[in-house]
PDB file of C-alpha atoms in Angstrom:
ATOM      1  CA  UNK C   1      22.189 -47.039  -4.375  1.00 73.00           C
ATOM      2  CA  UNK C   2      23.883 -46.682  -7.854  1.00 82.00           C
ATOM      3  CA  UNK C   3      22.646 -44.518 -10.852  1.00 83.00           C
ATOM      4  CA  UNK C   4      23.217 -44.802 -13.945  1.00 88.00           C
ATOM      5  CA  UNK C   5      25.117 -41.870 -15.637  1.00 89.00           C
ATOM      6  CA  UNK C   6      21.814 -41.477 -17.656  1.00 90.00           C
ATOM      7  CA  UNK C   7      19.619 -41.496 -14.834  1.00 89.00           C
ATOM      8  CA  UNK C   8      21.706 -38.913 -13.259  1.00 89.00           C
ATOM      9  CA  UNK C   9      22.107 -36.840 -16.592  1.00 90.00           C
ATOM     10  CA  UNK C  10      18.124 -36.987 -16.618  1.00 92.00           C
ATOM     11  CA  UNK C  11      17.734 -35.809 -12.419  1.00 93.00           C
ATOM     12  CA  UNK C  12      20.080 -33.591 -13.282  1.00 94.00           C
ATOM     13  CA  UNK C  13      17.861 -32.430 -16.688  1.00 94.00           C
ATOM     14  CA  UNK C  14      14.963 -32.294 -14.639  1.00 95.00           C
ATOM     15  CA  UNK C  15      16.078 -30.055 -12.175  1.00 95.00           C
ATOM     16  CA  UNK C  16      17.492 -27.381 -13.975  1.00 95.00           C
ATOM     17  CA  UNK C  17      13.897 -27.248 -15.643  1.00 95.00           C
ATOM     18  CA  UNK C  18      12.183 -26.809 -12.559  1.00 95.00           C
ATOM     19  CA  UNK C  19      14.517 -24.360 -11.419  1.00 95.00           C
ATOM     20  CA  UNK C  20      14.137 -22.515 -14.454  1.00 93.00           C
ATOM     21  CA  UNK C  21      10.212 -22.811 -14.673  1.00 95.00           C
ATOM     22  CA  UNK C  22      10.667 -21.784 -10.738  1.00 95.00           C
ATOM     23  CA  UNK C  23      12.547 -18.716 -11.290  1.00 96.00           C
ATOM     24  CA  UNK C  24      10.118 -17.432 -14.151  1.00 95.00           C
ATOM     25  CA  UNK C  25       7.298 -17.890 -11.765  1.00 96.00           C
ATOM     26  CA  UNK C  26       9.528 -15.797  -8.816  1.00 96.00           C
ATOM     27  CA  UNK C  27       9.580 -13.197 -11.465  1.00 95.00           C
ATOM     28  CA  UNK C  28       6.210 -13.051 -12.720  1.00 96.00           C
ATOM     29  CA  UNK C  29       4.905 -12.961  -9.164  1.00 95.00           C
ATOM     30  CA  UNK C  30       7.113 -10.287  -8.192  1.00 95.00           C
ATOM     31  CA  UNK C  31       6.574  -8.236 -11.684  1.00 95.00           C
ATOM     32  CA  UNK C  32       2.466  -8.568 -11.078  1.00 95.00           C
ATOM     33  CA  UNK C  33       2.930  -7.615  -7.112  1.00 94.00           C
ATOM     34  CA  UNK C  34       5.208  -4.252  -8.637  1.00 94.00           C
ATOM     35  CA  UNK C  35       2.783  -3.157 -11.161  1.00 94.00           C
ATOM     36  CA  UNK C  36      -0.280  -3.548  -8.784  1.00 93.00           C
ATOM     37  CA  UNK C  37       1.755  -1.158  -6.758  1.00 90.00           C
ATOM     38  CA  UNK C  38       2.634   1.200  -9.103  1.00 92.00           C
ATOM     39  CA  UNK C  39      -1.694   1.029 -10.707  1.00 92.00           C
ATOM     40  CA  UNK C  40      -2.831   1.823  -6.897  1.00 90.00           C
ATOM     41  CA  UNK C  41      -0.207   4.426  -6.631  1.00 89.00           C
ATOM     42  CA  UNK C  42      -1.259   6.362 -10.336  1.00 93.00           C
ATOM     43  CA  UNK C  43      -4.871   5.535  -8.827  1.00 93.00           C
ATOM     44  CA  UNK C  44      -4.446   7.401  -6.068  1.00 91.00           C
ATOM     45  CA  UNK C  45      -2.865  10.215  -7.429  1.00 91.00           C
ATOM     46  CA  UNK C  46      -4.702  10.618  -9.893  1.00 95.00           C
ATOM     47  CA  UNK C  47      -7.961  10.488  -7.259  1.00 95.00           C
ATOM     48  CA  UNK C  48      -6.188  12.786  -4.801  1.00 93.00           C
ATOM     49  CA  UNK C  49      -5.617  15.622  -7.808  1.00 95.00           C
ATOM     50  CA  UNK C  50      -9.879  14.896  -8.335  1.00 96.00           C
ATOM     51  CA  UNK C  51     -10.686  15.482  -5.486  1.00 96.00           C
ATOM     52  CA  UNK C  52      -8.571  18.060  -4.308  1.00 96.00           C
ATOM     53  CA  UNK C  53      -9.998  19.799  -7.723  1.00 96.00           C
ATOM     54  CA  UNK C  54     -13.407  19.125  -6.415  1.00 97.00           C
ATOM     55  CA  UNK C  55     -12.627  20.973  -3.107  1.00 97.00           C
ATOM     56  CA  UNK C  56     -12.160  18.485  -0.781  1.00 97.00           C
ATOM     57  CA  UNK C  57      -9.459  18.998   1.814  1.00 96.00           C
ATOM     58  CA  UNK C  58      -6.496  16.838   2.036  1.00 93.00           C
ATOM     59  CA  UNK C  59      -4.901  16.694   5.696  1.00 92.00           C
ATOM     60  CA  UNK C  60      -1.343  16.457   6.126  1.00 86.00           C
ATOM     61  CA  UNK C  61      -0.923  15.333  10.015  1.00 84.00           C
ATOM     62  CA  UNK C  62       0.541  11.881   9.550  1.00 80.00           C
ATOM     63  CA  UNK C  63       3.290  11.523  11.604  1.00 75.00           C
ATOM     64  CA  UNK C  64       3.769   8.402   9.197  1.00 69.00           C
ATOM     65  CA  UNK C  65       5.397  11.078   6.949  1.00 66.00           C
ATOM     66  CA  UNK C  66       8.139  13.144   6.927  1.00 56.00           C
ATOM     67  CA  UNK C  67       9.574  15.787   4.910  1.00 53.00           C
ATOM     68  CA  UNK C  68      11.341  13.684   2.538  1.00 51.00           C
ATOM     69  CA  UNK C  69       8.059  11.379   2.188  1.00 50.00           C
ATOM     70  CA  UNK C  70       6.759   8.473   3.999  1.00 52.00           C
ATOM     71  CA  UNK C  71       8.513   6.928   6.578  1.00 51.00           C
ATOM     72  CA  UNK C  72      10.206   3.489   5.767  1.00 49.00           C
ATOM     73  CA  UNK C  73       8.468   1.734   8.200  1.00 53.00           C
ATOM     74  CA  UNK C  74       4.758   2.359   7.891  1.00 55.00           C
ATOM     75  CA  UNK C  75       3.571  -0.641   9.702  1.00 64.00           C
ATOM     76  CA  UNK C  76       4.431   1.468  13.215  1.00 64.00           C
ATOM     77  CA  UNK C  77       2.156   3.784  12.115  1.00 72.00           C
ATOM     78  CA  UNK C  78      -1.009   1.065  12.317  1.00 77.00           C
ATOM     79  CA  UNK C  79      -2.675   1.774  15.852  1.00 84.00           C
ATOM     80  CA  UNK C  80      -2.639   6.273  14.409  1.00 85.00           C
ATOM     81  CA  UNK C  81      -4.452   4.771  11.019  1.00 87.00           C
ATOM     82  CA  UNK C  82      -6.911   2.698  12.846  1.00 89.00           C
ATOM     83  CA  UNK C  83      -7.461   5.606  15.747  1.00 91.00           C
ATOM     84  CA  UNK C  84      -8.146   7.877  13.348  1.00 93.00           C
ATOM     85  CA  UNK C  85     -10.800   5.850  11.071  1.00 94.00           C
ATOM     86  CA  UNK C  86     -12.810   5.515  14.124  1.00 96.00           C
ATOM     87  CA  UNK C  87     -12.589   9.052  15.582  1.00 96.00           C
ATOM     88  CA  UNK C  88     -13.365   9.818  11.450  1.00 96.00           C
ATOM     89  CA  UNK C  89     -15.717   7.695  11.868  1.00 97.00           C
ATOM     90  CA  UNK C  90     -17.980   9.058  14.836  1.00 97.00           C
ATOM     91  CA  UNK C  91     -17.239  12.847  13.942  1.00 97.00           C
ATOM     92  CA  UNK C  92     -16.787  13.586  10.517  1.00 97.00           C
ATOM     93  CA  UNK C  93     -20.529  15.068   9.107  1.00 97.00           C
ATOM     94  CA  UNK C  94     -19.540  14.953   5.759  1.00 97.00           C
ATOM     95  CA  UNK C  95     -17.312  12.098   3.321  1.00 97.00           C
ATOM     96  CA  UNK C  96     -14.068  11.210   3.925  1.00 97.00           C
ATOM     97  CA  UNK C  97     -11.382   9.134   2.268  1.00 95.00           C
ATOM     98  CA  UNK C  98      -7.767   7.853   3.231  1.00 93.00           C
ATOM     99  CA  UNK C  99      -5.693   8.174   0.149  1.00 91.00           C
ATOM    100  CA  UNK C 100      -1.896   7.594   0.110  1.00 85.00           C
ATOM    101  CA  UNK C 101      -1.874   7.819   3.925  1.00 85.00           C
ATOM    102  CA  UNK C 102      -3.141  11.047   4.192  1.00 90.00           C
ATOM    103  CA  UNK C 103      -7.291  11.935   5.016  1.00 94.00           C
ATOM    104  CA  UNK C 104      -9.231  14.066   2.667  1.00 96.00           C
ATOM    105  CA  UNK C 105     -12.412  15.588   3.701  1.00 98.00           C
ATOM    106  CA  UNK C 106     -15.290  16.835   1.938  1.00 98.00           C
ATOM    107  CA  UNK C 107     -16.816  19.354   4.295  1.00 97.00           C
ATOM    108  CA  UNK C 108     -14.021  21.849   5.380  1.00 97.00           C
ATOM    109  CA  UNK C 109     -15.645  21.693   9.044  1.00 97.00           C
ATOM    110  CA  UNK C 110     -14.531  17.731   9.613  1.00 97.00           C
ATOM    111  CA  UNK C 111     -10.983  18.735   8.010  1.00 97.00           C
ATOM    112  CA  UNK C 112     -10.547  21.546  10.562  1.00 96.00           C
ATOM    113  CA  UNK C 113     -11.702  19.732  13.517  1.00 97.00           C
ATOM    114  CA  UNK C 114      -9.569  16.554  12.582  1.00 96.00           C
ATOM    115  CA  UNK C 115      -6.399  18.798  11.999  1.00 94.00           C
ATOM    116  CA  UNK C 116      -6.960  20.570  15.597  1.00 95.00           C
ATOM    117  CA  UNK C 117      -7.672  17.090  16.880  1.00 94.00           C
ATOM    118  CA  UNK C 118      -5.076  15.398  15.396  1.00 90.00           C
ATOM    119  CA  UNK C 119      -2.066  17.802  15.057  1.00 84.00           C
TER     120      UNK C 119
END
């Protein structure tokens, strides 16, 4: 099959075009996934500092996290997340909330017994 040097000008054209319009939409994608991060990280900051003003009880028993921060591989951490939401769950008299990766309790009582539980 022959081309002519215009149709291949043209394919040629055409494709950077689409790898142009490509790589904007790579970069949009990526730019809205990073500031979604960075909105549910002020939110829960700024939720945490609330609350904690409020008198709730933040936790700090994850063994997610370590003493420079979370560890780089929270997915291994799952089954303790999903352990704890239930024992939460079917013990805890007062509210609760999971806020980044650490549980904050309401009533001082659940925050105690989940920290002796939990530690």
């Amino acid at each position: 099959m022959n081309f002519s040097t215009e149709c291949i000008v043209s394919m040629r054209k055409w494709i950077e075009e689409q790898t142009v319009i490509l790589e904007q939409e790579m970069m949009e994608s990526k730019a809205k996934e990073i500031q979604e991060q960075i909105n549910k990280e002020l939110f829960e900051d700024l939720m945490t500092g609330v609350l904690k003003d409020e008198g709730w009880i933040q936790t700090k028993v994850n063994p997610a996290f370590t003493d420079i921060g979370i560890n780089i591989v929270p997915s291994r951490f799952d089954h303790w997340y999903s352990q704890t939401a239930e024992w939460i769950h079917l013990n805890a008299q007062g509210d609760y909330k999971l806020l980044k990766g650490q549980w904050l309790f309401k009533d001082p009582k659940d925050a105690t017994m989940f920290i002796l539980r939990w530690s």
